[in-house]
XYZ file of C-alpha atoms in Angstrom:
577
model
C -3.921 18.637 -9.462
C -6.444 20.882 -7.713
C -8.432 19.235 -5.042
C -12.265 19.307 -6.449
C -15.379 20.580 -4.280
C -17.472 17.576 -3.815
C -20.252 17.090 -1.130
C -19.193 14.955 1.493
C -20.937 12.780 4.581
C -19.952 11.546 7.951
C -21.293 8.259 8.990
C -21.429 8.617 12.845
C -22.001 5.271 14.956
C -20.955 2.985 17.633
C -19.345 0.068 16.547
C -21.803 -2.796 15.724
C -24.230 0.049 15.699
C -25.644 0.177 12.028
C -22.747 2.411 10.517
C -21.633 -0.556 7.186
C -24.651 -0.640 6.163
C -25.614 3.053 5.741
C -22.205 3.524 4.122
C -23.027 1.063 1.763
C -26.303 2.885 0.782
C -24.416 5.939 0.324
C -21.805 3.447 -1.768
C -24.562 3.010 -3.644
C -26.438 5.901 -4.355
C -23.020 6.961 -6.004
C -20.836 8.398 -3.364
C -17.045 7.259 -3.271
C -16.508 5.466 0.277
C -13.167 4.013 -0.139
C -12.127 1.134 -2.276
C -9.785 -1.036 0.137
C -12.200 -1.798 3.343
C -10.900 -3.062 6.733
C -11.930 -6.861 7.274
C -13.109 -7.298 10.345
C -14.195 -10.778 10.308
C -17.389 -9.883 10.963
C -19.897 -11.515 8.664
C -20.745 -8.488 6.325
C -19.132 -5.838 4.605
C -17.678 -2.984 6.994
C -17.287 -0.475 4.096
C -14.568 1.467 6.480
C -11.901 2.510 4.316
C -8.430 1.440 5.585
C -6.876 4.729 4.841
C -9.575 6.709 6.699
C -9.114 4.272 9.579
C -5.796 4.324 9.722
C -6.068 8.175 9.830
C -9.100 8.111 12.595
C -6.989 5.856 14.675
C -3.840 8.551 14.473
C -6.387 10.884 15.856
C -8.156 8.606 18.304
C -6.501 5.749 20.421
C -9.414 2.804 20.334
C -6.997 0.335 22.357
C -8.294 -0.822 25.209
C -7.059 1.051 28.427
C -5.722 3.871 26.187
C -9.153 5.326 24.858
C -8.173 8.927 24.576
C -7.520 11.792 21.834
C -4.058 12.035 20.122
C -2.475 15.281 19.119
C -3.779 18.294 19.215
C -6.799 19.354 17.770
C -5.452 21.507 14.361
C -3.413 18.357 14.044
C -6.526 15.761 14.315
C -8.036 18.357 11.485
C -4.466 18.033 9.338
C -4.803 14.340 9.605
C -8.612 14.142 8.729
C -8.345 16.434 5.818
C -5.831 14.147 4.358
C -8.837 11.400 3.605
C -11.197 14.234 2.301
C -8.399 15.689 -0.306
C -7.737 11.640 -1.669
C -10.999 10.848 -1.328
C -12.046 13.869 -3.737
C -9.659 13.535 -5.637
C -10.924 9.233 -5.925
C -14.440 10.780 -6.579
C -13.243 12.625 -9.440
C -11.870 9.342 -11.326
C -14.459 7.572 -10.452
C -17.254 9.576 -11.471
C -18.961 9.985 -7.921
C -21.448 12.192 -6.871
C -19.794 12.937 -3.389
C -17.391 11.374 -0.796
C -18.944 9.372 2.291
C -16.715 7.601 4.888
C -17.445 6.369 8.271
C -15.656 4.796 11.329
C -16.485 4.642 14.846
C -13.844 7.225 16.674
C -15.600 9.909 14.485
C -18.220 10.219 16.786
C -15.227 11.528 19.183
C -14.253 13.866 16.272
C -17.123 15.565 15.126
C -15.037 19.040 15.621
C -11.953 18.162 13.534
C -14.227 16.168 10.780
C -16.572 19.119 10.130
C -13.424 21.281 9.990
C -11.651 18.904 8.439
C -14.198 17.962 5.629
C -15.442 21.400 4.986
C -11.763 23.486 4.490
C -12.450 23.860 0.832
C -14.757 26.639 0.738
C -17.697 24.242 -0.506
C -20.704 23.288 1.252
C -20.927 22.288 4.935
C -20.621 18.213 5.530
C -23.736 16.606 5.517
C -23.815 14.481 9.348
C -25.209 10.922 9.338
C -25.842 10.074 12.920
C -26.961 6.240 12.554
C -29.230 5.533 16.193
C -29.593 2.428 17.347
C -30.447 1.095 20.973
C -27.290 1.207 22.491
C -28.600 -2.357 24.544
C -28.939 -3.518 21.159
C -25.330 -2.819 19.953
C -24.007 -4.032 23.103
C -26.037 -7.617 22.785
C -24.718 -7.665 18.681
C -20.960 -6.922 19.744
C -21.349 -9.951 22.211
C -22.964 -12.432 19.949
C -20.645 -11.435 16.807
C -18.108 -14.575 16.324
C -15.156 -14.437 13.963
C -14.707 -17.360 11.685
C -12.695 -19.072 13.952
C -15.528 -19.265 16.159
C -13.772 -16.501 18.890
C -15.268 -13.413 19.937
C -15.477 -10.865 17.499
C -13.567 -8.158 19.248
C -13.047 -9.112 23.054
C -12.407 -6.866 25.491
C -13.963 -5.246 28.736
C -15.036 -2.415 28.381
C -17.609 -2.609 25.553
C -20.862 -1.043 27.675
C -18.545 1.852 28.557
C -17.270 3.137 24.688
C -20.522 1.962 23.451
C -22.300 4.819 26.112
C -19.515 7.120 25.446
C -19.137 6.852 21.663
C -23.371 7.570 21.696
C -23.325 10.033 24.188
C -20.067 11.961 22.922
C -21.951 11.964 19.265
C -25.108 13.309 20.604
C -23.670 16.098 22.062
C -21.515 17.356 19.461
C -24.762 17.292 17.054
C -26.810 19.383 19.137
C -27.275 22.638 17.198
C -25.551 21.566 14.198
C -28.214 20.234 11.056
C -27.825 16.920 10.837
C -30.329 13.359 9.854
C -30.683 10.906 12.524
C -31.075 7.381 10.205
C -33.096 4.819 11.904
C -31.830 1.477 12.031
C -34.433 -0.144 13.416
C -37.262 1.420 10.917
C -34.461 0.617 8.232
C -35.321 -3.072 9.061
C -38.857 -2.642 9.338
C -39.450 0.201 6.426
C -36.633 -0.005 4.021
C -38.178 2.232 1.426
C -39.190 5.073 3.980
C -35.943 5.037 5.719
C -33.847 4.404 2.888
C -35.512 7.491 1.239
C -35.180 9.956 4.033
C -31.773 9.488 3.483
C -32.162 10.012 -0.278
C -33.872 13.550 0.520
C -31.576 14.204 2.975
C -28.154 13.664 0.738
C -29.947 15.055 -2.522
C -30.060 11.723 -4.369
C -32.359 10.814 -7.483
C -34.551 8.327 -7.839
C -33.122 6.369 -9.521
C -29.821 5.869 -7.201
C -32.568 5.350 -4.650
C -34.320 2.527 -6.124
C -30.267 0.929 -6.657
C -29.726 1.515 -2.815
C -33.377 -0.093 -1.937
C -32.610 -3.042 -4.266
C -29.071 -3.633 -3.007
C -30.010 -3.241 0.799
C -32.923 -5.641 -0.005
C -30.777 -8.066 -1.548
C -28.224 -8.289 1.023
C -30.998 -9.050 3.962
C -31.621 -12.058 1.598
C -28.383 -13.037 1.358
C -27.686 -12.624 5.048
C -30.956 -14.928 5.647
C -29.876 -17.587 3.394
C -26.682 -17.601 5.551
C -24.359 -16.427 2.657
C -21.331 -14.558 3.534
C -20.594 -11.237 2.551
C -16.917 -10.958 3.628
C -14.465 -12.041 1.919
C -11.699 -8.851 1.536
C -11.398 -9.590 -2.349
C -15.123 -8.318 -2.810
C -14.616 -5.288 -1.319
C -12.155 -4.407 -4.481
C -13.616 -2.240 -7.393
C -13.241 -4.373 -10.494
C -10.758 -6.951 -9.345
C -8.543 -8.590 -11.601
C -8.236 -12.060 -11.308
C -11.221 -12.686 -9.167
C -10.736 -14.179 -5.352
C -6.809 -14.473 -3.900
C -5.591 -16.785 -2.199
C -7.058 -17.049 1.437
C -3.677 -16.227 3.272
C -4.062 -12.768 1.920
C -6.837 -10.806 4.002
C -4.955 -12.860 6.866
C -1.806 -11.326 5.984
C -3.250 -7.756 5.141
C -4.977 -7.896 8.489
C -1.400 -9.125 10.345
C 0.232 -6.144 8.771
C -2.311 -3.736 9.594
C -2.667 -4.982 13.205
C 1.037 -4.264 13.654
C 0.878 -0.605 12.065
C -0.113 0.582 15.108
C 3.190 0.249 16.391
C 4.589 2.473 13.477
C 5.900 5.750 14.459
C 5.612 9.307 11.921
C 8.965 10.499 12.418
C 7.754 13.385 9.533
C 4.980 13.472 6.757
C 4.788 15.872 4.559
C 1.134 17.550 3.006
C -1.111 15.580 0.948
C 0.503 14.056 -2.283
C -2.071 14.196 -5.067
C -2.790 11.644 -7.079
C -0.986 12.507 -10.411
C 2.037 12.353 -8.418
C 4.448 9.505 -8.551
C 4.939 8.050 -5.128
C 8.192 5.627 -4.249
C 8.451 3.506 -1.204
C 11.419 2.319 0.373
C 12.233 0.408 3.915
C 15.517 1.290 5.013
C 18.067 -0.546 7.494
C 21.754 1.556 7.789
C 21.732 2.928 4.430
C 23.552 6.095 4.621
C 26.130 5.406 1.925
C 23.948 4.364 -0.897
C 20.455 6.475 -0.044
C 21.872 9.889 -1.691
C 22.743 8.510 -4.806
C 19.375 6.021 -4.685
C 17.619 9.596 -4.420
C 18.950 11.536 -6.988
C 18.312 8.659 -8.926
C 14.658 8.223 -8.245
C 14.318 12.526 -8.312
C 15.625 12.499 -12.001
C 13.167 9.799 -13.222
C 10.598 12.341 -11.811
C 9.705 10.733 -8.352
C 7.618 13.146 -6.414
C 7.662 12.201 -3.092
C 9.192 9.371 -0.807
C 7.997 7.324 1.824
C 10.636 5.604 3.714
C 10.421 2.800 6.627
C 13.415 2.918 8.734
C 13.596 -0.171 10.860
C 15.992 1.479 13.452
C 19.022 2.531 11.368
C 22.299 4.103 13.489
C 24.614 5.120 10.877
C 22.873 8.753 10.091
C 20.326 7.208 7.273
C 17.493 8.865 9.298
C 18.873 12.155 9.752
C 19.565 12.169 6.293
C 15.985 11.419 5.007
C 15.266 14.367 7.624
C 17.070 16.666 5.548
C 15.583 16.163 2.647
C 12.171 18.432 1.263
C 10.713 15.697 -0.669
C 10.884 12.501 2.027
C 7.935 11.388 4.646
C 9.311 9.323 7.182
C 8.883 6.449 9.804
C 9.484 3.936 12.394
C 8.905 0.855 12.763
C 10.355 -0.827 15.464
C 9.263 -4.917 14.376
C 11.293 -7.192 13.594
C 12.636 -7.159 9.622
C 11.478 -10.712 9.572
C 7.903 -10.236 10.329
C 7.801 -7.714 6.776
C 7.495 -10.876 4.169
C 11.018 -9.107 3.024
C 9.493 -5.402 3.316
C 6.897 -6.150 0.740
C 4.296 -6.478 3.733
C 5.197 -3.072 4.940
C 5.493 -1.220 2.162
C 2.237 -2.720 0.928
C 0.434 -1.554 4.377
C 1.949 1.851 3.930
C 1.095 2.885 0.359
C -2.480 1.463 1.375
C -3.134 2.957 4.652
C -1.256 5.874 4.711
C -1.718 7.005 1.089
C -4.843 5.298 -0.500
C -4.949 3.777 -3.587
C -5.652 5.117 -7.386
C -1.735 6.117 -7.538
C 1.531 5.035 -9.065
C 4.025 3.849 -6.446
C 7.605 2.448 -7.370
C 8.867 0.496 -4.729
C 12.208 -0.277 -4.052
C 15.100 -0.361 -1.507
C 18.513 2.072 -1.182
C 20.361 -0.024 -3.251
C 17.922 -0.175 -6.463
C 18.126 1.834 -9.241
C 14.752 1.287 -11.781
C 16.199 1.738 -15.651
C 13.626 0.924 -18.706
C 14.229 1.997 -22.372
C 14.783 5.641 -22.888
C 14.667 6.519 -19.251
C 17.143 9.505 -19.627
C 14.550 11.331 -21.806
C 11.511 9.710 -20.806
C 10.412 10.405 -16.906
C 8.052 8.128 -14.961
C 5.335 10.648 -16.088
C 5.815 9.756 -19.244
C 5.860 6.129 -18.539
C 2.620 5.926 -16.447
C 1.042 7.294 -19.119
C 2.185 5.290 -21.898
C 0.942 2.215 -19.659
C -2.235 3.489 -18.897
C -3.110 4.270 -22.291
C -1.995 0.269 -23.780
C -3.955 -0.838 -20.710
C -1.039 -2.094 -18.471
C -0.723 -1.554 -14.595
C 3.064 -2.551 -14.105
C 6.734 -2.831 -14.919
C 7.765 -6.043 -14.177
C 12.091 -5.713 -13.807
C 14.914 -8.091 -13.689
C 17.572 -7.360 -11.098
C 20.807 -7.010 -12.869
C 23.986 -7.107 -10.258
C 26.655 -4.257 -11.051
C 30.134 -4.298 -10.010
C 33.438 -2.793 -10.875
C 36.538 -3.723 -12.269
C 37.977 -4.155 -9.248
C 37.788 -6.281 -6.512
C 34.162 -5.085 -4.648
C 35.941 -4.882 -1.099
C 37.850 -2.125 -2.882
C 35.076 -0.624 -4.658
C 34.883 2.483 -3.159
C 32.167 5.119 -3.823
C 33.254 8.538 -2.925
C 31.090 11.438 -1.891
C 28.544 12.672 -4.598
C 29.939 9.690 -7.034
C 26.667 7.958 -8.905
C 26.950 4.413 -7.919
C 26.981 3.437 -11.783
C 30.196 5.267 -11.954
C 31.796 3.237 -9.065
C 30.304 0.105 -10.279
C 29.432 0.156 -13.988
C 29.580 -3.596 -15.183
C 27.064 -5.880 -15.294
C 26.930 -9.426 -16.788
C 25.500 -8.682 -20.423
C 24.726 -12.514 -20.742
C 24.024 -15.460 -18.493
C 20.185 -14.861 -17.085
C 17.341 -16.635 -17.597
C 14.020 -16.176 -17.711
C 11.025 -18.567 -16.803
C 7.551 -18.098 -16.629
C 5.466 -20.235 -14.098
C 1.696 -20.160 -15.110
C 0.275 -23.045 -13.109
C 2.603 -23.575 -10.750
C 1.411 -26.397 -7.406
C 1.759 -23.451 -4.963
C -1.058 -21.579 -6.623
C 1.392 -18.542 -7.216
C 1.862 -17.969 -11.153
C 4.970 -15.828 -11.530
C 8.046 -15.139 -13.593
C 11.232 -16.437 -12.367
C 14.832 -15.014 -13.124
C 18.155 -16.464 -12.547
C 21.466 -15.731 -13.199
C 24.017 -12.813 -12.382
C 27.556 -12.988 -10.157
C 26.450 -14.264 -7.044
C 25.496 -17.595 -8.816
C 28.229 -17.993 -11.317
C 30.531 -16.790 -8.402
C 29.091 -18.260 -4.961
C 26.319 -20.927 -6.148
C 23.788 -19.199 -4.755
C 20.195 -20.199 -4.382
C 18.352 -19.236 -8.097
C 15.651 -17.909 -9.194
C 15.014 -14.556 -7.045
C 15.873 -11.771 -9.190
C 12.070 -10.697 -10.633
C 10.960 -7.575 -9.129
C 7.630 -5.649 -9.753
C 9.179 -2.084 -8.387
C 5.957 0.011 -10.408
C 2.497 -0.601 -10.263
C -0.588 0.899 -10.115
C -2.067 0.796 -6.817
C -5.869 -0.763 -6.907
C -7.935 -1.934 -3.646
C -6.552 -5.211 -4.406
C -2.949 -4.561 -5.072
C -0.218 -6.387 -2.799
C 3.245 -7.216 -3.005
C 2.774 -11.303 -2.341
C 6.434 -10.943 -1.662
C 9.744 -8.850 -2.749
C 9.680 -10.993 -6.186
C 5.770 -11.252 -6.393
C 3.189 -9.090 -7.510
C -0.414 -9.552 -7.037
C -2.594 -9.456 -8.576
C -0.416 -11.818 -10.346
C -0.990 -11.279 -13.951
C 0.946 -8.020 -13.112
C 3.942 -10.105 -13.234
C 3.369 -10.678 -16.654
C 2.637 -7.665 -18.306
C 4.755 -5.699 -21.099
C 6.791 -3.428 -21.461
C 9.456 -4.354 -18.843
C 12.530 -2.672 -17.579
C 15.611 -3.926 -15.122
C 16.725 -3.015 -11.695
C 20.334 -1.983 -10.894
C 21.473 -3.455 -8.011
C 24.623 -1.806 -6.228
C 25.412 -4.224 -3.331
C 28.698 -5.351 -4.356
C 30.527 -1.748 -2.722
C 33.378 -2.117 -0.627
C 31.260 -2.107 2.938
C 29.903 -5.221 1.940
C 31.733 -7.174 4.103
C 30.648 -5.430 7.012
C 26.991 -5.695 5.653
C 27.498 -9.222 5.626
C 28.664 -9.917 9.388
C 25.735 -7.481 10.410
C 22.926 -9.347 8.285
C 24.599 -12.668 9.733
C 24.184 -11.636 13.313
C 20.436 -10.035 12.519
C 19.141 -12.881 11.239
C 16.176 -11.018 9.767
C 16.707 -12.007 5.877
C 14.973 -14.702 3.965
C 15.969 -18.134 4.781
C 18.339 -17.629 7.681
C 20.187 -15.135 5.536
C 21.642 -18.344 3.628
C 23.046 -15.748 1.010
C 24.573 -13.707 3.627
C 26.077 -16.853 5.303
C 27.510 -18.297 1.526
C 29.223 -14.657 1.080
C 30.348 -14.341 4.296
C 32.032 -18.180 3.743
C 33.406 -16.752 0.233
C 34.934 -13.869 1.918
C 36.603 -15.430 4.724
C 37.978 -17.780 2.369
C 39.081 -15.659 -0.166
C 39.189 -11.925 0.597
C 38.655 -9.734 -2.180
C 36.390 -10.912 -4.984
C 36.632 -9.732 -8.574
C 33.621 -10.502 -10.751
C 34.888 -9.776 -13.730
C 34.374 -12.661 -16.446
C 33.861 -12.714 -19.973
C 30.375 -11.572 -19.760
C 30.664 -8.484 -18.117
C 29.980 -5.267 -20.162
C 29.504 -2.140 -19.404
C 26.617 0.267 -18.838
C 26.014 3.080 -20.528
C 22.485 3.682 -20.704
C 19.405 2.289 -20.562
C 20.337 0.977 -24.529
C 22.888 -1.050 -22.785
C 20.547 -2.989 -20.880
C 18.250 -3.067 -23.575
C 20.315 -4.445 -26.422
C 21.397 -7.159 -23.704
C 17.642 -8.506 -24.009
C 16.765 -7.162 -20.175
C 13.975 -4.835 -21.259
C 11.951 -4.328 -24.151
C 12.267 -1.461 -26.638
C 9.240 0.934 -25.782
C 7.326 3.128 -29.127
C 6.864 5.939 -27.582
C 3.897 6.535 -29.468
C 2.380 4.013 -27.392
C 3.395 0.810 -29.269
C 6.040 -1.727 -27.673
C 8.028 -4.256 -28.867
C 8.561 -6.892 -26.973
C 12.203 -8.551 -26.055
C 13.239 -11.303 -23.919
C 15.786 -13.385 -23.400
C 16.307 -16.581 -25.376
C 14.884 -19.186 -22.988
C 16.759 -22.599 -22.379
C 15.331 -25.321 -23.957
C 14.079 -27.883 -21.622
């Protein structure tokens, strides 16, 4: 995908100085500013991109007591650019006229961002610098209140980066072209101020009179005491209208602890026609090779992988590998919601939305009809031309003919080899719709480790590949939201490799951890099964083996997929009630 030439602006402010609402003027007089903003609790719409913040904060440490530059400066320019070539790229599908983005540490990277924004040969970016008294933005930072009735953003040195950020943007601008956007004629003069910055961007009249209209119809809103921040409305064309309110809390929990995260290696931009898979990794060293080559055949383009402080080698081996961006993240597993948290926060805020991401862990292999001649290319675009936005799986358990403590997988052996039964009958499927917790999903059970162990049911649904929108989130490892993605057709299954013969050593270390879901109550059942009765066969009159995505298929685990863009859909007899 080449990156297109667009004309692009910098939004340059203090914080509570002005800079949301001229990015939403720019929003729209048809500039692309991001689709997934930061909530700041704030009362109004920030329009700050996440993905450009999370990007201005690798460059710039806003923490108080650590306000300072990171990295060097042709690395603060690498990490900048990265927003411009999405963002572009963004513009493109959605039709935009330009790209516009703000956030407040930009005023300490005027430098990188007009390198940085510029690199493609097109015209030089056009520089927004939004004045305001900076007495003014102090007194609004002070008075702002969160919902819970707290200080906005508390801390004690607000005169100080409020003088600097000002002072630091001032004297970048001086000799470079630039508009200085009044905020306090915008209040008084709408019209005039709103079109200087019209002129000054090359806008139309008629975008103009859109901007003038919107702007005036926010000030009522704001007057009538309505508010305007709610995270769901920030979303372009959201699906199922507002989520649940523990959402933007939980987005904003996740992204508060990203700071903590730690690029152990990123490779260069990954365009958007490029299938992305995410993966959060604890001591995976023996299954991760095979879990790659997997991934690589289906036509996976690049991997992003959270290690969570792995000691066996797994890290050293992602190192080694061309196609694999890699991190740290030194929290707790049990603060992740099950990984789905993280991996949420990552594809989000570290590659920005409008892409395909499978998500999955080491021990997951994604398998839908035809999948040896039909890539994930081909896939995405079959679902994207019936309208779809997701695969919705069923995680099938494989295990060999052998007891699994003697199921050993030898170097550069595919895991299907080692392990390639599976229990052809025996699952059920159940769809909630209006369920009381508010959280309509579809519910599998079945598969060795309840026939065998009586384990707890019902958590083998999986949503590995979606399309990423502004208001796409994994509600959990079996939950997709929006949640009519849980829904959709066609579907596929998930491989699951656990049963190998380290398994019982993967058991005593999840036991002591104590970072799984409930205690690690499945952990703590297999662990009892073990100790009881050594090595465990699963084989039963069910099991069958797997040769092919057909096998899966004609098991009634996935639909059959038309090629030619027609589906048929298959499920599993459901139990009669």
């Amino acid at each position: 995908m080449n990156r297109p030439k667009l004309s692009s602006v910098a939004v340059l402010g203090s914080y509570r100085g002005g800079t949301s609402v001229v990015t939403g003027l720019l929003k729209h007089f048809g500039f692309f500013v991001g689709d997934a903003f930061f909530n700041a609790w704030n009362g109004y719409w920030t329009y700050e991109d996440v993905y450009l913040r999370r990007l201005c904060l690798e460059c710039f440490d806003e923490r108080e007591g650590n306000w300072s530059h990171r990295a060097d400066f042709a690395t603060r320019v690498e990490r900048l650019s990265r927003w411009s070539e999405w963002a572009r790229w963004r513009a493109v599908e959605e039709d935009a006229c330009g790209i516009a983005g703000k956030h407040p540490t930009l005023c300490k990277l005027v430098p990188e961002l007009t390198d940085a924004w510029t690199s493609d040969g097109g015209s030089a970016a056009k520089l927004v610098s939004v004045s305001r008294d900076a007495e003014s933005i102090i007194s609004a930072w002070r008075k702002s209140k969160s919902p819970n009735g707290h200080p906005w953003w508390p801390r004690g040195d607000v005169e100080d980066i409020v003088h600097d950020l000002i002072r630091c943007r001032d004297s970048s601008l001086e000799g470079v072209e630039h508009l200085v956007f009044d905020y306090e004629r915008l209040r008084r003069e709408p019209e005039f101020e709103i079109g200087r910055l019209a002129d000054y961007c090359e806008v139309g009249d008629i975008r103009k009179s859109i901007a003038i209209d919107w702007y005036t119809d926010t000030c009522r809103a704001l007057g009538q005491g309505t508010p305007l921040v709610l995270g769901w409305e920030h979303s372009a064309n959201p699906e199922s209208g507002k989520p649940p309110t523990e959402l933007p809390e939980l987005q904003n929990a996740m992204s508060n602890a990203f700071v903590d995260l730690q690029v152990s290696r990123r490779l260069p931009s990954l365009p958007l026609d490029k299938v992305l898979c995410v993966m959060i990794t604890f001591n995976e060293r023996l299954r991760l090779p095979d879990t790659l080559r997997h991934y690589r055949s289906l036509g996976v383009d690049r991997f992003a992988i959270i290690d969570n402080g792995s000691d066996d080698g797994t890290v050293e081996l992602l190192l080694s590998q061309h196609d694999c961006d890699v991190y740290f993240m030194p929290h707790a597993y049990r603060s992740s919601v099950g990984g789905s948290g993280w991996s949420s926060t990552l594809i989000r805020e570290f590659y920005g939305t409008g892409r395909w991401v499978v998500c999955t862990d080491a021990d997951e292999q994604m398998v839908y009809h035809d999948c040896e001649r039909h890539d994930l290319h081909d896939l995405v675009r079959l679902l994207k031309d019936s309208g779809q936005s997701s695969l919705p799986c069923v995680t099938i358990d494989c295990y060999s003919d052998r007891g699994f403590l003697t199921s050993v997988l030898d170097p550069n052996q595919q895991m299907v080899d080692c392990c390639p039964l599976f229990d052809s009958e025996g699952y059920v499927r159940l769809e909630l719709n209006d369920p009381a917790d508010g959280v309509p999903r579809v519910i599998w059970s079945g598969g060795p480790i309840e026939r065998e162990m009586n384990a707890p049911c019902g958590w083998l649904a999986k949503v590995p590949l979606m399309y990423w929108k502004a208001e796409t989130w994994n509600w959990n490892p079996h939950v997709a939201y929006p949640f009519e993605r849980n829904f959709s057709a066609p579907s596929g299954a998930i491989l699951h490799f656990k049963w190998l013969s380290d398994l019982s050593g993967v058991v005593g270390r999840e036991i002591a951890r104590n970072q799984r879901t409930y205690n690690a109550e499945k952990y703590r059942l297999l662990g009892r099964k073990i100790a009881t009765q050594g090595d465990i066969s699963l084989v039963s009159f069910r099991s069958r083996k797997y040769e092919g995505s057909s096998s899966i298929v004609g098991a009634g685990f996935a639909d059959v997929v038309d090629w030619n863009n027609e589906q048929e859909r298959i499920i599993p007899k459901l139990p009669s009630s």
